[in-house]
XYZ file of C-alpha atoms in Angstrom:
270
model
C -68.153 -42.104 36.597
C -67.555 -38.530 37.530
C -67.360 -35.080 35.935
C -64.433 -32.693 35.594
C -64.808 -31.832 39.224
C -62.603 -33.936 41.436
C -64.498 -36.983 42.531
C -64.758 -38.182 46.044
C -64.787 -34.834 47.849
C -67.534 -35.877 50.211
C -66.363 -36.483 53.780
C -66.181 -40.154 54.689
C -68.975 -40.868 57.141
C -71.731 -43.336 57.887
C -72.702 -43.151 54.222
C -70.067 -45.819 53.576
C -72.262 -48.338 55.368
C -74.983 -47.782 52.779
C -72.828 -47.028 49.747
C -71.503 -50.579 49.699
C -74.955 -52.116 50.061
C -74.982 -52.902 46.349
C -71.763 -54.941 46.373
C -72.033 -58.060 44.300
C -68.462 -58.792 43.371
C -66.790 -62.131 43.370
C -63.284 -62.498 42.039
C -59.818 -63.855 42.471
C -58.718 -64.887 45.912
C -56.549 -62.605 48.017
C -52.858 -62.823 47.226
C -53.189 -63.105 43.441
C -49.937 -61.898 41.871
C -49.689 -58.588 40.043
C -48.645 -60.404 36.869
C -51.742 -62.603 37.000
C -54.024 -59.626 37.626
C -52.435 -57.710 34.733
C -52.901 -60.682 32.424
C -56.537 -61.077 33.432
C -57.228 -57.391 32.747
C -54.999 -56.952 29.681
C -57.988 -56.203 27.431
C -60.067 -54.333 29.995
C -58.820 -50.777 29.430
C -61.457 -48.035 29.138
C -61.148 -44.428 28.068
C -63.839 -42.269 29.604
C -64.730 -38.686 28.655
C -66.628 -36.297 30.949
C -68.311 -33.249 29.385
C -70.525 -30.590 30.958
C -72.671 -28.474 28.593
C -72.653 -24.712 28.890
C -75.732 -23.254 30.638
C -78.679 -23.352 28.282
C -76.850 -25.503 25.722
C -77.838 -28.996 26.789
C -79.965 -29.557 23.690
C -77.219 -28.172 21.479
C -74.738 -30.522 23.119
C -76.958 -33.539 22.530
C -77.447 -32.562 18.889
C -73.675 -32.183 18.520
C -73.050 -35.563 20.152
C -75.440 -37.213 17.687
C -73.673 -35.459 14.799
C -70.290 -36.650 16.055
C -71.621 -40.215 16.276
C -72.446 -39.971 12.571
C -68.792 -39.114 12.010
C -67.781 -42.345 13.764
C -70.121 -44.214 11.458
C -68.726 -42.514 8.359
C -65.230 -43.573 9.415
C -66.423 -47.143 10.002
C -65.204 -46.960 13.577
C -65.263 -50.453 15.084
C -65.340 -49.243 18.696
C -68.481 -48.805 20.789
C -68.947 -45.417 22.511
C -71.560 -45.502 25.295
C -72.954 -42.259 26.698
C -74.480 -41.760 30.146
C -76.059 -38.718 31.803
C -75.340 -38.116 35.487
C -78.603 -37.485 37.344
C -77.612 -36.926 40.980
C -74.866 -35.309 43.027
C -72.578 -32.355 42.320
C -71.948 -33.598 38.789
C -75.611 -33.803 37.733
C -75.970 -32.671 34.123
C -72.567 -33.964 33.073
C -72.386 -36.506 30.236
C -70.020 -39.460 30.312
C -68.912 -41.230 27.137
C -66.821 -44.379 27.424
C -65.204 -46.994 25.237
C -64.039 -50.192 26.922
C -62.651 -53.632 26.234
C -59.289 -52.566 24.812
C -55.605 -53.234 25.339
C -53.246 -50.301 25.801
C -51.837 -50.822 22.291
C -55.334 -50.587 20.819
C -55.332 -46.868 21.603
C -52.161 -46.350 19.564
C -53.749 -48.147 16.611
C -56.997 -46.189 16.913
C -55.151 -42.866 17.121
C -53.187 -43.663 13.964
C -56.381 -44.551 12.124
C -58.652 -41.659 13.108
C -57.310 -39.753 16.110
C -56.665 -36.388 14.430
C -59.852 -36.481 12.371
C -61.889 -37.436 15.426
C -60.456 -34.604 17.510
C -61.148 -32.102 14.742
C -64.741 -33.237 14.249
C -65.444 -33.318 17.985
C -63.977 -29.858 18.409
C -66.070 -28.437 15.574
C -69.322 -30.030 16.691
C -69.201 -30.619 20.438
C -66.467 -28.208 21.501
C -68.502 -25.003 21.355
C -71.314 -26.505 23.457
C -69.317 -27.512 26.551
C -67.966 -25.475 29.429
C -65.575 -28.058 30.735
C -64.481 -31.636 30.516
C -61.728 -34.142 31.014
C -60.905 -37.727 30.185
C -59.042 -40.576 31.800
C -58.024 -44.204 31.431
C -59.577 -46.805 33.707
C -59.014 -50.532 34.115
C -62.026 -52.775 34.584
C -60.856 -54.981 37.459
C -62.275 -58.352 36.445
C -60.476 -59.890 39.421
C -62.663 -57.775 41.733
C -65.900 -57.843 39.741
C -68.748 -60.304 39.558
C -70.211 -58.893 36.364
C -68.276 -59.522 33.135
C -66.506 -56.710 31.329
C -68.417 -55.011 28.498
C -71.900 -55.817 29.743
C -74.889 -54.329 27.943
C -75.416 -50.927 29.620
C -78.313 -50.976 32.104
C -80.957 -48.222 32.194
C -79.445 -46.882 35.434
C -76.069 -47.191 37.130
C -75.324 -46.536 40.786
C -71.804 -45.131 41.073
C -69.637 -45.071 44.207
C -66.207 -43.416 43.950
C -63.551 -44.349 46.503
C -60.590 -41.970 46.747
C -57.998 -43.853 48.778
C -55.161 -42.783 51.006
C -51.712 -43.241 49.432
C -50.217 -46.661 50.015
C -53.472 -48.378 50.966
C -54.382 -50.069 47.660
C -53.192 -53.607 48.581
C -55.059 -53.592 51.899
C -58.178 -52.089 50.317
C -58.280 -54.616 47.486
C -57.666 -57.494 49.889
C -60.519 -56.306 52.118
C -62.862 -55.867 49.158
C -62.156 -59.402 47.973
C -62.980 -60.807 51.398
C -66.336 -59.043 51.329
C -67.116 -59.972 47.755
C -66.107 -63.591 48.224
C -68.767 -63.811 50.926
C -71.583 -61.975 49.170
C -70.971 -63.618 45.786
C -72.283 -66.833 47.355
C -75.623 -65.217 48.216
C -78.152 -66.717 45.755
C -80.493 -63.718 45.796
C -77.825 -60.996 45.543
C -77.574 -59.039 42.239
C -74.473 -60.178 40.368
C -73.853 -57.578 37.674
C -71.630 -55.019 39.372
C -68.019 -54.213 38.641
C -64.977 -52.237 39.742
C -62.943 -49.702 37.779
C -59.501 -48.496 38.836
C -58.260 -45.132 37.587
C -54.968 -45.643 35.749
C -54.316 -42.125 34.431
C -56.158 -38.818 34.338
C -57.046 -37.804 37.895
C -56.433 -38.224 41.596
C -55.040 -41.633 42.433
C -55.532 -44.093 43.940
C -59.205 -44.070 42.940
C -61.602 -47.003 42.548
C -65.154 -46.824 41.175
C -67.888 -49.322 42.045
C -70.626 -49.619 39.390
C -73.929 -51.315 40.213
C -76.493 -52.025 37.483
C -80.056 -50.910 38.151
C -83.111 -51.558 35.988
C -85.198 -48.906 37.773
C -85.097 -46.470 40.681
C -86.977 -49.069 42.732
C -83.836 -51.209 42.658
C -81.995 -48.562 44.668
C -83.938 -49.780 47.720
C -81.682 -51.573 50.243
C -81.501 -55.347 50.244
C -82.561 -57.484 53.184
C -78.947 -57.723 54.417
C -75.944 -55.423 54.208
C -72.598 -56.748 52.969
C -71.220 -56.398 56.483
C -73.999 -58.599 57.854
C -73.277 -61.208 55.172
C -69.562 -61.106 55.954
C -70.247 -61.418 59.678
C -72.328 -64.522 59.054
C -69.499 -65.956 56.955
C -66.329 -65.219 58.952
C -67.578 -63.972 62.326
C -68.070 -60.533 63.835
C -64.502 -59.847 64.941
C -62.983 -60.706 61.560
C -65.721 -58.853 59.659
C -65.257 -55.748 61.804
C -61.529 -55.850 61.022
C -62.217 -55.996 57.288
C -64.512 -52.994 57.411
C -62.047 -51.113 59.588
C -59.474 -51.585 56.821
C -61.902 -50.237 54.205
C -62.736 -47.197 56.331
C -59.113 -46.418 57.119
C -58.060 -46.846 53.479
C -60.696 -44.423 52.182
C -59.973 -40.685 52.131
C -63.209 -39.631 50.394
C -66.385 -41.347 49.320
C -68.807 -40.027 46.709
C -71.995 -41.402 45.159
C -74.066 -40.528 42.114
C -76.442 -42.158 39.632
C -76.407 -42.102 35.841
C -78.854 -43.023 33.093
C -77.788 -44.722 29.869
C -78.469 -42.591 26.800
C -78.755 -44.995 23.885
C -79.725 -42.088 21.620
C -76.361 -40.441 22.291
C -74.295 -43.629 21.999
C -72.490 -45.131 19.015
C -72.541 -48.848 18.188
C -70.636 -49.983 15.092
C -72.564 -51.644 12.305
C -72.303 -55.423 12.290
């Protein structure tokens, strides 16, 4: 997750070594065909909105968000809209609202049902409280993720945004899968994290690593880094080559943390 500011503007440095310390992804083996990956992720499309309140209008924004959620209820919206508040980094104070678990066609159907009415209500309630925002479409890459799509939102999420160099996606994904194949076998490693890939609405190629956290204490480093686990699995020379690929594929790296705001989220009635 990120705000309207371009994500990943931090200079790539030794922070990468620590940013990936929360990796817990298993997934499909390297070499999986594009068609197979597309089929696996056909219903994993997310639309994510980023909104920053005007100075002094945070409370007004939250009140407006709650009012807009009532609109979704009045329209019997069947989609879930989860809201998070970014707590750290340059985007602190920005709110992120997402709906996931859809096919591309689902968005056409939803727009026909309530798109215009939703935009009008959001503009009337939320619009006057924000100073900026954007939205984009992301794909939850189940083939790269250990955690299932559409998990119950955790209290905290550690977010790492990878802005890649053009043309490096295949090598990056292949390297990630080698790391995650190794660490997914670690019995004590957290296994709830997932990868998003930006499909439309910002700088590409961009990947986002999400790691669930139950508390700030869980941000403490684990006993081993992913690189140490990979070295134990495939040897130092091969592990070094994998991490060299990740470093050389990455143009910018950015981290932040977000809290889940259940009071600002909408869950359809059952």
